[in-house]
Amino acid sequence: MNSSISANEASAPIIPAWRAVWSLGLGVFGLIIAEFLPASLLTPMAESLGVSEGVAGQSVTATALVALVTGLLITSATKSIDRRWVLMFFSVLQVISSLMVAFAPSLHVLLMGRLLLGVAIGGFWAMSTATAMRLVPASDVPKALAIIFSGVSIATVVAAPLGSYLGSLIGWRNVFLLCVIPSLLALLWQLRVLPSMRPENSGSLRTLVRVLRRPGMMGGLLATILIFSGHFAFFTYLRPFLETVGQANVETVSLILLGFGVANFVGTSIAGHLLARNLRLTLALVPLVMGILALLMVVFGHLALVDGLLVTLWGFAFGLVPVGWSTWLATTVTDEAESAGGLMVASIQLAIGAGAAGGGAVFDLNGASGVFTASGVLLVAAMVMVFAGVRVKPEAVE
């Protein structure tokens, strides 16, 4: 075993800090709610700001692009700062971001708020795996990551359907005001339970390059880009598709999004069992299934009942994605967790930005059906990339 891995294991606590782990789960719950809200409020946001839905969808792009850069630079930019304070700062940024969006008089101010959210999301995800490794013993790291990812799943259940439903009752701006609450609670909790965590490495850009050059790493990151591009092209423009093609009203859209969220939670909950049986096969089959579902939406999208079933299945499949690729990362790069996490975050956020931006362009030209067709093609290509260029066993580090 190399010295880097030994150092990481030595820093793991004997007694797990489960309250700290749960506080991070609440923090990520607040971040993901804020990130996902535009998908369920895109139509009223566009109408209020006087822009097209395609342009309003760029609020997702702005967040993703900043998260991309933050994921790459956060480790080196905060290399001398206690991780406790860095993690709490992300909750502060979410609160400021949501307030800016809620009171935004124009698209430009709204985008500025979404940029701050991008900093918080990119930074948190870059440090999440490494932080879990420092809060609990090595044997409990999978459980700690599952708790943190449960915040994502619950946010997925809550954000889309409640965002759509509450938006019709109290307006989209008030929904963003409510979004402040979980991050404020997380901040207070983290202030109480997060231990001091001094930086353990330099986090240099040279380290990022070394990690990127490891065998199989590039293939995994490319597959991740294809999967998340396909998903966010699909999800960002799901509501316009359901309203225009499926002729669904607000209540129906809310129910369909609720089905997506519940199924996503179920998928996340059983992901560990499937991944333990066959990691590579699971990583490959999930995007294939999602691609087929996207193409079926194009064919049968005029049937609201079928839409609900397909979107629910999509939610289940996507629930496997974050856990699957985090597991792949944990078994591939165990000695540079923050740097590898930064690369993964950059890949995912690049994909989100590409999916939202490309989806917006396709939407304005060919409608939501064109977006879903492109999404399906990207996801099938991801399946091919998993088989062709992804390694699932850790490489020896010199």
C-alpha positions as MATLAB code, in Angstrom:
seq = 'MNSSISANEASAPIIPAWRAVWSLGLGVFGLIIAEFLPASLLTPMAESLGVSEGVAGQSVTATALVALVTGLLITSATKSIDRRWVLMFFSVLQVISSLMVAFAPSLHVLLMGRLLLGVAIGGFWAMSTATAMRLVPASDVPKALAIIFSGVSIATVVAAPLGSYLGSLIGWRNVFLLCVIPSLLALLWQLRVLPSMRPENSGSLRTLVRVLRRPGMMGGLLATILIFSGHFAFFTYLRPFLETVGQANVETVSLILLGFGVANFVGTSIAGHLLARNLRLTLALVPLVMGILALLMVVFGHLALVDGLLVTLWGFAFGLVPVGWSTWLATTVTDEAESAGGLMVASIQLAIGAGAAGGGAVFDLNGASGVFTASGVLLVAAMVMVFAGVRVKPEAVE';
ca = [
       0.000    0.000    0.000;
       1.392    3.390   -0.923;
       2.125    6.075    1.626;
      -0.704    8.374    0.485;
      -3.327    5.757    1.190;
      -1.786    5.022    4.551;
      -1.932    8.711    5.427;
      -5.587    8.896    4.541;
      -6.410    5.866    6.628;
      -4.453    7.271    9.543;
      -6.560   10.464    9.477;
      -9.829    8.533    9.739;
     -11.380    8.770   13.225;
     -11.839    5.764   15.484;
     -15.306    6.949   16.556;
     -17.587    8.001   13.663;
     -18.977   11.539   13.728;
     -22.446   10.648   12.501;
     -24.063   13.944   13.537;
     -21.538   15.766   11.360;
     -22.338   13.440    8.458;
     -26.078   14.084    8.849;
     -25.462   17.838    8.971;
     -23.708   17.567    5.617;
     -26.695   15.594    4.319;
     -28.980   18.470    5.299;
     -26.582   20.938    3.698;
     -26.566   19.113    0.387;
     -30.362   18.838    0.609;
     -30.529   22.642    0.589;
     -28.031   22.931   -2.259;
     -29.781   20.414   -4.504;
     -33.219   21.897   -3.887;
     -31.882   25.263   -5.038;
     -30.185   23.676   -8.052;
     -33.259   21.734   -9.189;
     -35.971   24.362   -8.649;
     -35.641   26.031  -12.078;
     -36.566   22.738  -13.758;
     -40.027   22.822  -12.144;
     -40.466   26.620  -12.291;
     -39.040   27.304  -15.741;
     -42.309   28.414  -17.330;
     -43.377   30.996  -14.691;
     -39.780   32.233  -14.326;
     -39.578   32.880  -18.061;
     -42.931   34.675  -18.110;
     -42.038   36.858  -15.111;
     -38.659   37.877  -16.510;
     -39.943   38.371  -20.054;
     -37.656   35.814  -21.701;
     -38.125   32.508  -23.527;
     -38.010   29.204  -21.675;
     -34.800   28.393  -23.521;
     -33.158   31.564  -22.201;
     -34.500   30.997  -18.674;
     -33.010   27.516  -18.791;
     -29.577   29.140  -18.896;
     -29.955   29.756  -15.151;
     -29.020   26.088  -14.895;
     -26.080   26.646  -17.250;
     -24.713   29.544  -15.175;
     -24.717   27.439  -12.018;
     -23.054   24.520  -13.758;
     -20.254   26.520  -15.367;
     -19.203   28.135  -12.097;
     -19.454   24.791  -10.294;
     -17.163   23.332  -12.941;
     -14.415   25.887  -12.279;
     -14.941   25.760   -8.512;
     -14.635   21.984   -8.441;
     -11.235   22.205  -10.085;
      -9.860   25.107   -8.050;
     -11.460   24.825   -4.603;
      -8.833   22.470   -3.151;
      -5.880   24.665   -4.118;
      -7.752   27.922   -3.354;
      -8.537   26.793    0.211;
      -5.404   24.712    0.856;
      -4.638   26.565    4.107;
      -8.218   26.829    5.454;
      -9.880   24.475    7.917;
     -12.392   22.355    5.941;
     -14.984   22.990    8.674;
     -15.209   26.673    7.760;
     -15.092   26.004    4.030;
     -18.045   23.599    4.237;
     -20.110   26.040    6.295;
     -19.334   28.823    3.815;
     -21.096   26.793    1.128;
     -24.331   26.918    3.173;
     -23.948   30.695    3.519;
     -23.596   31.031   -0.258;
     -26.778   29.047   -0.848;
     -28.739   31.399    1.406;
     -27.398   34.502   -0.367;
     -28.036   32.918   -3.777;
     -31.658   32.027   -3.043;
     -32.372   35.529   -1.714;
     -30.876   37.102   -4.844;
     -32.980   34.884   -7.104;
     -36.156   35.515   -5.105;
     -35.810   39.295   -5.375;
     -34.183   39.420   -8.820;
     -35.625   42.313  -10.883;
     -34.007   40.978  -14.067;
     -32.436   37.912  -15.600;
     -28.958   39.343  -14.993;
     -29.439   39.568  -11.213;
     -30.961   36.103  -11.170;
     -27.930   34.732  -13.021;
     -25.584   36.387  -10.515;
     -27.379   34.567   -7.709;
     -27.104   31.294   -9.595;
     -23.360   31.879  -10.039;
     -22.940   31.972   -6.251;
     -24.876   28.730   -5.989;
     -22.464   27.218   -8.493;
     -19.535   28.016   -6.198;
     -21.253   26.257   -3.295;
     -22.263   23.180   -5.293;
     -18.905   22.731   -7.005;
     -16.982   23.182   -3.790;
     -19.162   20.865   -1.724;
     -19.098   17.983   -4.173;
     -15.363   18.267   -4.696;
     -14.834   17.804   -0.954;
     -17.692   15.436   -0.095;
     -15.911   12.092   -0.478;
     -12.718   13.305    1.190;
     -14.741   14.795    4.055;
     -16.654   11.551    4.614;
     -13.315    9.730    4.792;
     -12.246   12.059    7.641;
     -15.487   11.879    9.645;
     -15.889    8.109    9.892;
     -13.654    5.015    9.904;
     -12.797    3.548    6.499;
     -15.314    0.717    6.906;
     -18.130    3.240    7.408;
     -17.329    5.494    4.437;
     -19.914    3.838    2.097;
     -22.617    4.350    4.744;
     -21.571    7.980    5.257;
     -21.694    8.649    1.517;
     -25.113    7.008    1.338;
     -26.371    9.391    4.032;
     -24.998   12.393    2.154;
     -26.497   11.171   -1.120;
     -29.824   10.631    0.617;
     -29.948   14.421    0.879;
     -29.788   14.514   -2.915;
     -32.539   11.927   -3.294;
     -34.892   13.573   -0.799;
     -34.266   16.945   -2.437;
     -35.172   15.365   -5.767;
     -38.430   14.095   -4.281;
     -39.262   17.485   -2.751;
     -37.879   20.073   -5.171;
     -39.591   19.219   -8.431;
     -43.180   18.421   -7.388;
     -43.417   20.896   -4.528;
     -41.645   23.566   -6.553;
     -44.180   23.175   -9.340;
     -47.162   22.985   -6.981;
     -46.150   25.776   -4.590;
     -45.123   27.944   -7.519;
     -48.729   27.881   -8.718;
     -49.976   28.844   -5.232;
     -47.504   31.416   -3.886;
     -45.371   32.299   -6.929;
     -41.909   31.118   -7.921;
     -40.125   33.891   -6.002;
     -41.643   32.806   -2.685;
     -40.600   29.233   -3.420;
     -36.974   30.386   -3.585;
     -37.463   32.217   -0.273;
     -38.574   28.959    1.335;
     -35.458   27.352   -0.127;
     -33.365   29.406    2.321;
     -34.652   27.481    5.361;
     -32.802   24.125    4.995;
     -29.445   25.812    4.400;
     -29.892   28.077    7.435;
     -30.670   25.038    9.595;
     -27.705   23.162    8.117;
     -25.400   26.092    8.845;
     -26.430   26.215   12.516;
     -26.100   22.445   12.855;
     -22.703   22.340   11.161;
     -21.462   25.129   13.412;
     -22.262   22.897   16.373;
     -21.143   19.432   15.205;
     -18.489   19.730   12.473;
     -14.999   19.042   13.856;
     -11.884   20.914   12.815;
     -10.405   19.385    9.639;
      -7.060   20.811    8.607;
      -6.093   20.448    4.924;
      -4.033   17.307    4.317;
      -2.430   18.040    0.944;
      -1.357   20.945   -1.251;
      -4.177   20.457   -3.739;
      -2.026   21.714   -6.605;
      -3.139   21.821  -10.217;
      -0.273   19.456  -10.997;
      -1.982   16.831   -8.844;
      -5.147   17.192  -10.944;
      -3.137   16.451  -14.076;
      -1.519   13.378  -12.516;
      -4.872   11.985  -11.446;
      -6.387   12.703  -14.855;
      -3.606   10.763  -16.597;
      -4.193    7.564  -14.674;
      -5.397    4.641  -16.844;
      -9.169    4.537  -17.220;
      -9.765    7.912  -15.581;
     -10.419    9.802  -18.826;
     -12.873    7.163  -20.024;
     -14.811    7.365  -16.782;
     -15.001   11.147  -16.889;
     -16.140   11.123  -20.541;
     -18.866    8.594  -19.731;
     -19.952   10.786  -16.825;
     -20.161   13.828  -19.116;
     -22.355   11.968  -21.598;
     -24.707   10.651  -18.897;
     -25.222   13.935  -17.090;
     -25.540   15.890  -20.359;
     -28.281   13.520  -21.458;
     -30.038   13.652  -18.112;
     -30.069   17.426  -17.686;
     -31.087   18.071  -21.283;
     -34.026   15.799  -20.510;
     -34.858   17.041  -17.013;
     -34.448   20.791  -17.612;
     -37.047   20.762  -20.381;
     -39.326   18.077  -18.981;
     -42.033   20.472  -17.801;
     -42.354   22.270  -21.161;
     -42.554   18.840  -22.840;
     -45.296   17.629  -20.507;
     -47.281   20.840  -20.974;
     -46.926   21.187  -24.745;
     -46.718   17.583  -25.989;
     -48.481   15.724  -23.182;
     -51.036   18.529  -22.611;
     -50.613   18.073  -18.847;
     -51.905   20.672  -16.385;
     -49.987   21.894  -13.319;
     -51.430   19.216  -11.026;
     -50.509   16.418  -13.443;
     -47.010   17.786  -13.914;
     -46.573   17.897  -10.140;
     -47.688   14.270   -9.771;
     -45.344   13.119  -12.545;
     -42.425   14.951  -10.957;
     -43.341   13.417   -7.596;
     -43.193    9.983   -9.219;
     -39.748   10.854  -10.552;
     -38.542   11.917   -7.099;
     -39.886    8.898   -5.207;
     -38.451    6.507   -7.784;
     -35.132    8.346   -7.641;
     -35.011    7.811   -3.874;
     -35.719    4.095   -4.330;
     -33.004    3.829   -6.969;
     -30.474    5.488   -4.689;
     -31.472    3.217   -1.800;
     -30.833   -0.034   -3.701;
     -27.869    1.204   -5.736;
     -25.324   -0.298   -3.372;
     -26.722   -3.814   -3.817;
     -26.638   -3.634   -7.620;
     -23.188   -2.085   -7.713;
     -21.809   -4.753   -5.395;
     -23.013   -7.476   -7.750;
     -21.469   -6.029  -10.915;
     -20.125   -2.479  -10.986;
     -19.244   -2.281  -14.685;
     -22.500   -3.825  -15.893;
     -24.571   -1.503  -13.703;
     -22.624    1.562  -14.883;
     -23.274    0.544  -18.499;
     -26.896   -0.596  -18.343;
     -28.215    2.450  -16.495;
     -27.502    4.974  -19.309;
     -28.766    2.471  -21.885;
     -32.097    2.201  -20.066;
     -32.299    5.992  -19.695;
     -31.580    6.469  -23.407;
     -34.360    4.064  -24.367;
     -36.782    5.841  -22.019;
     -35.960    9.230  -23.576;
     -36.658    7.909  -27.064;
     -39.911    6.298  -25.901;
     -40.990    9.688  -24.581;
     -40.629   11.088  -28.100;
     -42.863    8.344  -29.502;
     -45.516    8.193  -26.778;
     -45.175   11.670  -25.258;
     -48.700   12.686  -26.222;
     -50.050   10.192  -23.660;
     -49.821   11.730  -20.183;
     -50.230    8.378  -18.401;
     -47.360    6.846  -20.364;
     -45.293    9.969  -19.695;
     -45.786    9.461  -15.976;
     -44.613    5.839  -16.155;
     -41.560    6.633  -18.277;
     -40.512    9.581  -16.108;
     -40.863    7.419  -12.996;
     -38.617    4.748  -14.516;
     -36.166    7.474  -15.487;
     -36.070    8.680  -11.892;
     -35.302    5.171  -10.660;
     -32.492    4.718  -13.180;
     -30.929    8.095  -12.459;
     -30.958    7.302   -8.735;
     -28.225    4.758   -9.479;
     -25.983    7.242  -11.300;
     -24.431    9.420   -8.522;
     -23.873    6.471   -6.185;
     -22.483    4.363   -9.032;
     -19.920    6.870  -10.196;
     -18.925    7.822   -6.645;
     -18.317    4.134   -5.975;
     -16.238    3.921   -9.150;
     -14.203    6.927   -8.036;
     -13.699    5.516   -4.539;
     -12.308    2.267   -5.944;
     -10.143    4.006   -8.534;
      -8.496    6.901   -6.695;
      -8.215    6.361   -2.965;
      -5.121    8.484   -2.329;
      -6.203   11.828   -3.883;
      -9.859   12.051   -2.910;
     -10.247   15.840   -3.094;
      -8.421   16.198   -6.429;
     -10.296   13.288   -8.002;
     -13.549   14.663   -6.601;
     -12.761   18.007   -8.212;
     -12.286   16.356  -11.588;
     -15.554   14.476  -11.230;
     -17.423   17.635  -10.227;
     -15.932   19.514  -13.178;
     -17.048   16.753  -15.531;
     -20.571   16.654  -14.122;
     -20.999   20.421  -14.141;
     -19.615   20.656  -17.669;
     -22.222   18.085  -18.607;
     -25.016   19.964  -16.831;
     -24.023   23.180  -18.569;
     -23.766   21.471  -21.942;
     -27.061   19.665  -21.422;
     -28.934   22.803  -20.399;
     -27.309   25.087  -22.981;
     -27.492   22.596  -25.836;
     -30.972   21.605  -24.777;
     -32.059   25.245  -24.815;
     -30.759   25.726  -28.346;
     -32.416   22.526  -29.567;
     -35.631   23.400  -27.720;
     -35.918   26.782  -29.440;
     -35.328   25.120  -32.830;
     -37.067   21.744  -32.621;
     -39.038   21.737  -29.368;
     -38.823   19.357  -26.438;
     -39.070   16.259  -28.633;
     -35.830   17.242  -30.334;
     -34.197   17.684  -26.915;
     -35.295   14.219  -25.798;
     -34.015   12.616  -29.002;
     -30.595   14.179  -28.504;
     -30.655   13.090  -24.869;
     -31.314    9.479  -25.848;
     -28.401    9.458  -28.296;
     -25.990   10.839  -25.667;
     -27.016    8.224  -23.112;
     -26.590    5.290  -25.501;
     -23.140    6.670  -26.359;
     -22.356    6.691  -22.607;
     -23.094    2.978  -22.418;
     -20.606    2.352  -25.232;
     -17.976    4.472  -23.446;
     -18.357    2.481  -20.207;
     -17.583   -0.786  -21.972;
     -14.826    0.719  -24.120;
     -12.886    2.995  -21.788;
     -13.762    2.551  -18.095;
     -11.752    0.512  -15.601;
     -13.419   -0.554  -12.396;
     -10.399   -1.713  -10.394;
      -7.932    0.605   -8.665;
      -4.633    1.208  -10.412;
      -1.340    0.954   -8.599;
       0.082    4.374   -7.794;
       3.770    4.991   -8.195;
];
